[in-house]
């Protein structure tokens, strides 16, 4: 299927893991991808082909103005953004009493503030260029934030991460409330435990690994493409009436 032919999809944190899988899934469906990460993204680009622009950009170290210029550059080059996927994320582990201010600020910046600024800039362009009055009735701006089980739970030794992911669920609903009437859909996907670099330490710790597996009703870690599939759905016309939703893709974890 080529459901996203002619569409421009911005994916942050596209160099590997969940973001890499999301970028490839949209590329396979015909989209032009703008992939953002600090590293070069050669592997993903090689697999995605010509319609993949790799933008080396440190979102955590960038000012709000730089982030606004990035959105401006995408619009200059491609004329539109159809889907914005805020996937880039970091995690730092320490007991709360030892948690440093620097770690707190880094995590909140990359996981919460930057997604907000990107949504804000994309919405500014959309509203200026017609918003709800756009001629093509099927045209919508879709924003998908990658949340977490820790949008609902506290986790272990990750207070800043839990705060940022609760926050991302909050802004998903707040922005949906404000922009739904403007033909903007703001949703989130909350992955359960996914096999990526991020979770390698957990998977390599036999005690944590078996505790996690025995708690997941489906009894297995998710593969990154399970999250990509949920993003394809939320970005598609099938989800036109879905707004402000946090879609759990967790093998049943939160139902337990
Ligand atoms: P990952 O393998 O560590 O990948 C993180 C991605 O974010 C990389 O592409 C990384 O690229 C990019 N990134 C990090 N800091 C960045 C920065 N300052 N500027 C630009 N890009 C940056 O993580 P993942 O497991 O795929 O997680 C992706 C998202 O899913 C995160 O938001 C995470 O919180 C969420 N999530 C993951 C799981 C899981 O089980 N894995 C579960 C729930 C939620 P560079 O290093 O090249 O910059």
GROMACS .gro file of C-alpha atoms and ligand atoms in nm:
model
  304
    1UNK     CA    1   0.000   0.000   0.000
    2UNK     CA    2   0.110   0.356  -0.065
    3UNK     CA    3  -0.120   0.534   0.177
    4UNK     CA    4   0.133   0.810   0.247
    5UNK     CA    5   0.247   0.890  -0.109
    6UNK     CA    6   0.298   1.268  -0.134
    7UNK     CA    7   0.291   1.311   0.245
    8UNK     CA    8   0.575   1.463   0.444
    9UNK     CA    9   0.642   1.286   0.774
   10UNK     CA   10   0.882   1.431   1.033
   11UNK     CA   11   1.016   1.171   1.278
   12UNK     CA   12   1.243   1.268   1.567
   13UNK     CA   13   1.484   1.009   1.705
   14UNK     CA   14   1.482   0.820   1.376
   15UNK     CA   15   1.837   0.683   1.387
   16UNK     CA   16   1.746   0.354   1.558
   17UNK     CA   17   1.496   0.169   1.774
   18UNK     CA   18   1.131   0.270   1.767
   19UNK     CA   19   1.192   0.588   1.564
   20UNK     CA   20   1.394   0.400   1.302
   21UNK     CA   21   1.114   0.149   1.267
   22UNK     CA   22   0.850   0.425   1.242
   23UNK     CA   23   1.051   0.607   0.972
   24UNK     CA   24   1.090   0.288   0.767
   25UNK     CA   25   0.723   0.198   0.800
   26UNK     CA   26   0.616   0.536   0.656
   27UNK     CA   27   0.888   0.523   0.387
   28UNK     CA   28   0.757   0.182   0.274
   29UNK     CA   29   0.414   0.344   0.237
   30UNK     CA   30   0.548   0.612   0.004
   31UNK     CA   31   0.606   0.907   0.242
   32UNK     CA   32   0.886   1.161   0.224
   33UNK     CA   33   1.062   1.124   0.559
   34UNK     CA   34   1.249   1.396   0.745
   35UNK     CA   35   1.444   1.205   1.009
   36UNK     CA   36   1.603   1.389   1.301
   37UNK     CA   37   1.878   1.257   1.530
   38UNK     CA   38   2.223   1.352   1.649
   39UNK     CA   39   2.388   1.066   1.460
   40UNK     CA   40   2.411   1.011   1.086
   41UNK     CA   41   2.123   0.765   1.033
   42UNK     CA   42   2.308   0.586   0.750
   43UNK     CA   43   2.147   0.245   0.816
   44UNK     CA   44   1.791   0.375   0.820
   45UNK     CA   45   1.853   0.595   0.515
   46UNK     CA   46   2.004   0.304   0.320
   47UNK     CA   47   1.692   0.098   0.384
   48UNK     CA   48   1.441   0.380   0.331
   49UNK     CA   49   1.585   0.496  -0.001
   50UNK     CA   50   1.569   0.828  -0.183
   51UNK     CA   51   1.277   0.983  -0.001
   52UNK     CA   52   1.464   1.006   0.327
   53UNK     CA   53   1.622   1.328   0.441
   54UNK     CA   54   1.848   1.274   0.742
   55UNK     CA   55   1.883   1.588   0.952
   56UNK     CA   56   2.165   1.573   1.208
   57UNK     CA   57   2.032   1.787   1.491
   58UNK     CA   58   2.074   1.781   1.870
   59UNK     CA   59   1.721   1.862   1.983
   60UNK     CA   60   1.826   1.868   2.348
   61UNK     CA   61   2.099   2.127   2.293
   62UNK     CA   62   1.900   2.349   2.057
   63UNK     CA   63   1.729   2.674   2.150
   64UNK     CA   64   1.358   2.717   2.083
   65UNK     CA   65   1.452   2.949   1.794
   66UNK     CA   66   1.671   2.678   1.636
   67UNK     CA   67   1.383   2.433   1.664
   68UNK     CA   68   1.151   2.684   1.499
   69UNK     CA   69   1.408   2.730   1.218
   70UNK     CA   70   1.421   2.354   1.167
   71UNK     CA   71   1.043   2.346   1.107
   72UNK     CA   72   1.082   2.651   0.880
   73UNK     CA   73   1.351   2.471   0.677
   74UNK     CA   74   1.133   2.162   0.632
   75UNK     CA   75   0.848   2.381   0.509
   76UNK     CA   76   1.081   2.571   0.275
   77UNK     CA   77   1.211   2.248   0.125
   78UNK     CA   78   0.890   2.042   0.105
   79UNK     CA   79   0.611   2.299   0.135
   80UNK     CA   80   0.415   2.099   0.392
   81UNK     CA   81   0.419   1.876   0.696
   82UNK     CA   82   0.148   1.610   0.716
   83UNK     CA   83   0.262   1.409   1.015
   84UNK     CA   84   0.487   1.507   1.306
   85UNK     CA   85   0.606   1.220   1.523
   86UNK     CA   86   0.773   1.319   1.850
   87UNK     CA   87   0.966   1.004   1.928
   88UNK     CA   88   1.315   1.115   2.043
   89UNK     CA   89   1.353   1.039   2.410
   90UNK     CA   90   1.613   0.982   2.679
   91UNK     CA   91   1.611   0.820   3.020
   92UNK     CA   92   1.838   0.868   3.324
   93UNK     CA   93   1.828   0.637   3.625
   94UNK     CA   94   1.907   0.738   3.987
   95UNK     CA   95   1.735   0.734   4.325
   96UNK     CA   96   1.523   1.047   4.367
   97UNK     CA   97   1.738   1.185   4.650
   98UNK     CA   98   2.047   1.169   4.428
   99UNK     CA   99   1.882   1.279   4.104
  100UNK     CA  100   2.080   1.571   3.963
  101UNK     CA  101   1.933   1.894   3.834
  102UNK     CA  102   2.126   1.849   3.509
  103UNK     CA  103   1.968   1.506   3.447
  104UNK     CA  104   1.625   1.643   3.538
  105UNK     CA  105   1.661   1.933   3.293
  106UNK     CA  106   1.801   1.718   3.009
  107UNK     CA  107   1.520   1.464   3.030
  108UNK     CA  108   1.243   1.722   3.060
  109UNK     CA  109   1.388   1.921   2.770
  110UNK     CA  110   1.420   1.633   2.520
  111UNK     CA  111   1.110   1.438   2.624
  112UNK     CA  112   0.861   1.717   2.691
  113UNK     CA  113   0.964   2.073   2.605
  114UNK     CA  114   1.102   1.995   2.258
  115UNK     CA  115   0.791   1.798   2.154
  116UNK     CA  116   0.576   2.090   2.269
  117UNK     CA  117   0.781   2.343   2.068
  118UNK     CA  118   0.770   2.122   1.757
  119UNK     CA  119   0.391   2.084   1.787
  120UNK     CA  120   0.356   2.458   1.843
  121UNK     CA  121   0.564   2.548   1.536
  122UNK     CA  122   0.387   2.299   1.310
  123UNK     CA  123   0.048   2.427   1.431
  124UNK     CA  124   0.151   2.790   1.373
  125UNK     CA  125   0.228   2.710   1.009
  126UNK     CA  126  -0.094   2.509   0.971
  127UNK     CA  127  -0.317   2.781   1.116
  128UNK     CA  128  -0.146   3.049   0.907
  129UNK     CA  129  -0.189   2.844   0.592
  130UNK     CA  130  -0.561   2.790   0.631
  131UNK     CA  131  -0.619   2.539   0.910
  132UNK     CA  132  -0.976   2.416   0.909
  133UNK     CA  133  -1.056   2.601   0.585
  134UNK     CA  134  -0.804   2.418   0.372
  135UNK     CA  135  -0.938   2.335   0.028
  136UNK     CA  136  -0.856   1.963   0.031
  137UNK     CA  137  -1.116   1.827   0.269
  138UNK     CA  138  -0.911   1.521   0.354
  139UNK     CA  139  -0.615   1.732   0.457
  140UNK     CA  140  -0.537   1.711   0.826
  141UNK     CA  141  -0.225   1.778   1.030
  142UNK     CA  142  -0.145   1.476   1.247
  143UNK     CA  143   0.076   1.486   1.553
  144UNK     CA  144   0.178   1.168   1.730
  145UNK     CA  145   0.370   1.178   2.057
  146UNK     CA  146   0.548   0.870   2.188
  147UNK     CA  147   0.440   0.831   2.548
  148UNK     CA  148   0.513   0.533   2.777
  149UNK     CA  149   0.372   0.306   3.047
  150UNK     CA  150   0.528   0.573   3.267
  151UNK     CA  151   0.265   0.814   3.139
  152UNK     CA  152   0.047   0.618   3.385
  153UNK     CA  153   0.286   0.459   3.636
  154UNK     CA  154   0.582   0.584   3.842
  155UNK     CA  155   0.852   0.337   3.736
  156UNK     CA  156   1.170   0.255   3.929
  157UNK     CA  157   1.448   0.515   3.972
  158UNK     CA  158   1.334   0.727   3.678
  159UNK     CA  159   1.153   1.029   3.829
  160UNK     CA  160   1.233   1.274   3.547
  161UNK     CA  161   1.134   1.023   3.280
  162UNK     CA  162   0.802   0.951   3.458
  163UNK     CA  163   0.736   1.325   3.491
  164UNK     CA  164   0.814   1.388   3.124
  165UNK     CA  165   0.595   1.101   3.003
  166UNK     CA  166   0.303   1.200   3.227
  167UNK     CA  167   0.354   1.547   3.079
  168UNK     CA  168   0.350   1.422   2.720
  169UNK     CA  169   0.014   1.254   2.786
  170UNK     CA  170  -0.106   1.584   2.932
  171UNK     CA  171  -0.003   1.800   2.636
  172UNK     CA  172  -0.144   1.543   2.393
  173UNK     CA  173  -0.487   1.599   2.548
  174UNK     CA  174  -0.443   1.975   2.595
  175UNK     CA  175  -0.338   2.032   2.233
  176UNK     CA  176  -0.610   1.801   2.100
  177UNK     CA  177  -0.867   2.002   2.296
  178UNK     CA  178  -0.742   2.326   2.151
  179UNK     CA  179  -0.673   2.223   1.792
  180UNK     CA  180  -0.921   1.944   1.706
  181UNK     CA  181  -1.155   2.200   1.544
  182UNK     CA  182  -0.867   2.313   1.320
  183UNK     CA  183  -0.834   1.970   1.148
  184UNK     CA  184  -0.538   1.881   1.366
  185UNK     CA  185  -0.528   1.537   1.531
  186UNK     CA  186  -0.300   1.509   1.833
  187UNK     CA  187  -0.260   1.158   1.970
  188UNK     CA  188  -0.001   0.950   2.150
  189UNK     CA  189   0.119   0.592   2.147
  190UNK     CA  190   0.224   0.444   2.480
  191UNK     CA  191   0.461   0.154   2.414
  192UNK     CA  192   0.509  -0.120   2.669
  193UNK     CA  193   0.847  -0.291   2.691
  194UNK     CA  194   1.013  -0.275   2.349
  195UNK     CA  195   1.336  -0.440   2.232
  196UNK     CA  196   1.565  -0.139   2.173
  197UNK     CA  197   1.902  -0.006   2.293
  198UNK     CA  198   1.714   0.184   2.560
  199UNK     CA  199   1.598  -0.139   2.723
  200UNK     CA  200   1.909  -0.352   2.662
  201UNK     CA  201   2.025  -0.324   3.028
  202UNK     CA  202   1.686  -0.455   3.145
  203UNK     CA  203   1.683  -0.741   2.895
  204UNK     CA  204   2.040  -0.837   2.988
  205UNK     CA  205   1.959  -0.851   3.360
  206UNK     CA  206   1.812  -1.201   3.407
  207UNK     CA  207   1.622  -1.107   3.724
  208UNK     CA  208   1.458  -0.792   3.577
  209UNK     CA  209   1.401  -0.962   3.242
  210UNK     CA  210   1.206  -1.251   3.385
  211UNK     CA  211   1.014  -1.023   3.626
  212UNK     CA  212   0.909  -0.808   3.331
  213UNK     CA  213   0.815  -1.100   3.108
  214UNK     CA  214   0.608  -1.267   3.377
  215UNK     CA  215   0.414  -0.939   3.429
  216UNK     CA  216   0.326  -0.891   3.058
  217UNK     CA  217   0.002  -1.076   2.975
  218UNK     CA  218   0.133  -1.154   2.624
  219UNK     CA  219   0.457  -1.286   2.778
  220UNK     CA  220   0.695  -1.119   2.529
  221UNK     CA  221   0.877  -0.793   2.462
  222UNK     CA  222   0.735  -0.583   2.178
  223UNK     CA  223   0.924  -0.546   1.854
  224UNK     CA  224   0.965  -0.180   1.742
  225UNK     CA  225   0.740  -0.239   1.440
  226UNK     CA  226   0.444  -0.293   1.674
  227UNK     CA  227   0.474   0.074   1.768
  228UNK     CA  228   0.523   0.178   1.406
  229UNK     CA  229   0.197   0.001   1.316
  230UNK     CA  230   0.006   0.206   1.573
  231UNK     CA  231   0.158   0.527   1.430
  232UNK     CA  232   0.055   0.429   1.075
  233UNK     CA  233  -0.300   0.386   1.201
  234UNK     CA  234  -0.309   0.720   1.387
  235UNK     CA  235  -0.166   0.900   1.082
  236UNK     CA  236  -0.417   0.740   0.845
  237UNK     CA  237  -0.767   0.846   0.742
  238UNK     CA  238  -0.901   0.556   0.951
  239UNK     CA  239  -0.815   0.767   1.256
  240UNK     CA  240  -0.973   1.096   1.136
  241UNK     CA  241  -1.207   1.100   1.437
  242UNK     CA  242  -0.945   0.992   1.692
  243UNK     CA  243  -0.815   1.288   1.891
  244UNK     CA  244  -0.648   1.326   2.231
  245UNK     CA  245  -0.610   0.949   2.261
  246UNK     CA  246  -0.323   0.764   2.428
  247UNK     CA  247  -0.308   0.428   2.251
  248UNK     CA  248  -0.140   0.165   2.469
  249UNK     CA  249   0.064  -0.090   2.276
  250UNK     CA  250   0.181  -0.295   2.571
  251UNK     CA  251   0.082  -0.661   2.535
  252UNK     CA  252  -0.186  -0.603   2.799
  253UNK     CA  253   0.046  -0.462   3.074
  254UNK     CA  254  -0.187  -0.180   3.181
  255UNK     CA  255  -0.492  -0.404   3.176
  256UNK     CA  256  -0.346  -0.621   3.449
  257LIG     P1  257   1.659   0.462   2.166
  257LIG     O1  258   1.684   0.331   2.101
  257LIG     O2  259   1.748   0.506   2.274
  257LIG     O3  260   1.649   0.575   2.054
  257LIG     C1  261   1.629   0.710   2.089
  257LIG     C2  262   1.629   0.796   1.966
  257LIG     O4  263   1.619   0.932   2.007
  257LIG     C3  264   1.756   0.780   1.887
  257LIG     O5  265   1.726   0.786   1.748
  257LIG     C4  266   1.838   0.901   1.928
  257LIG     O6  267   1.924   0.938   1.822
  257LIG     C5  268   1.727   1.006   1.948
  257LIG     N1  269   1.767   1.114   2.035
  257LIG     C6  270   1.799   1.108   2.167
  257LIG     N2  271   1.838   1.228   2.212
  257LIG     C7  272   1.832   1.313   2.106
  257LIG     C8  273   1.861   1.450   2.089
  257LIG     N3  274   1.908   1.526   2.189
  257LIG     N4  275   1.845   1.504   1.966
  257LIG     C9  276   1.799   1.429   1.863
  257LIG     N5  277   1.770   1.298   1.874
  257LIG    C10  278   1.786   1.241   1.995
  257LIG     O7  279   1.510   0.469   2.227
  257LIG     P2  280   1.377   0.388   2.193
  257LIG     O8  281   1.365   0.277   2.289
  257LIG     O9  282   1.366   0.362   2.046
  257LIG    O10  283   1.268   0.496   2.239
  257LIG    C11  284   1.206   0.585   2.150
  257LIG    C12  285   1.091   0.653   2.223
  257LIG    O11  286   1.002   0.556   2.276
  257LIG    C13  287   1.136   0.737   2.343
  257LIG    O12  288   1.056   0.852   2.353
  257LIG    C14  289   1.110   0.644   2.460
  257LIG    O13  290   1.091   0.714   2.579
  257LIG    C15  291   0.984   0.576   2.415
  257LIG     N6  292   0.958   0.447   2.479
  257LIG    C16  293   1.044   0.342   2.464
  257LIG    C17  294   1.013   0.221   2.526
  257LIG    C18  295   1.100   0.099   2.511
  257LIG    O14  296   1.068  -0.003   2.574
  257LIG     N7  297   1.206   0.101   2.433
  257LIG    C19  298   0.899   0.209   2.604
  257LIG    C20  299   0.816   0.320   2.620
  257LIG    C21  300   0.846   0.439   2.555
  257LIG     P3  301   2.077   0.988   1.844
  257LIG    O15  302   2.133   0.914   1.960
  257LIG    O16  303   2.139   0.956   1.713
  257LIG    O17  304   2.063   1.133   1.867
   0.00000   0.00000   0.00000
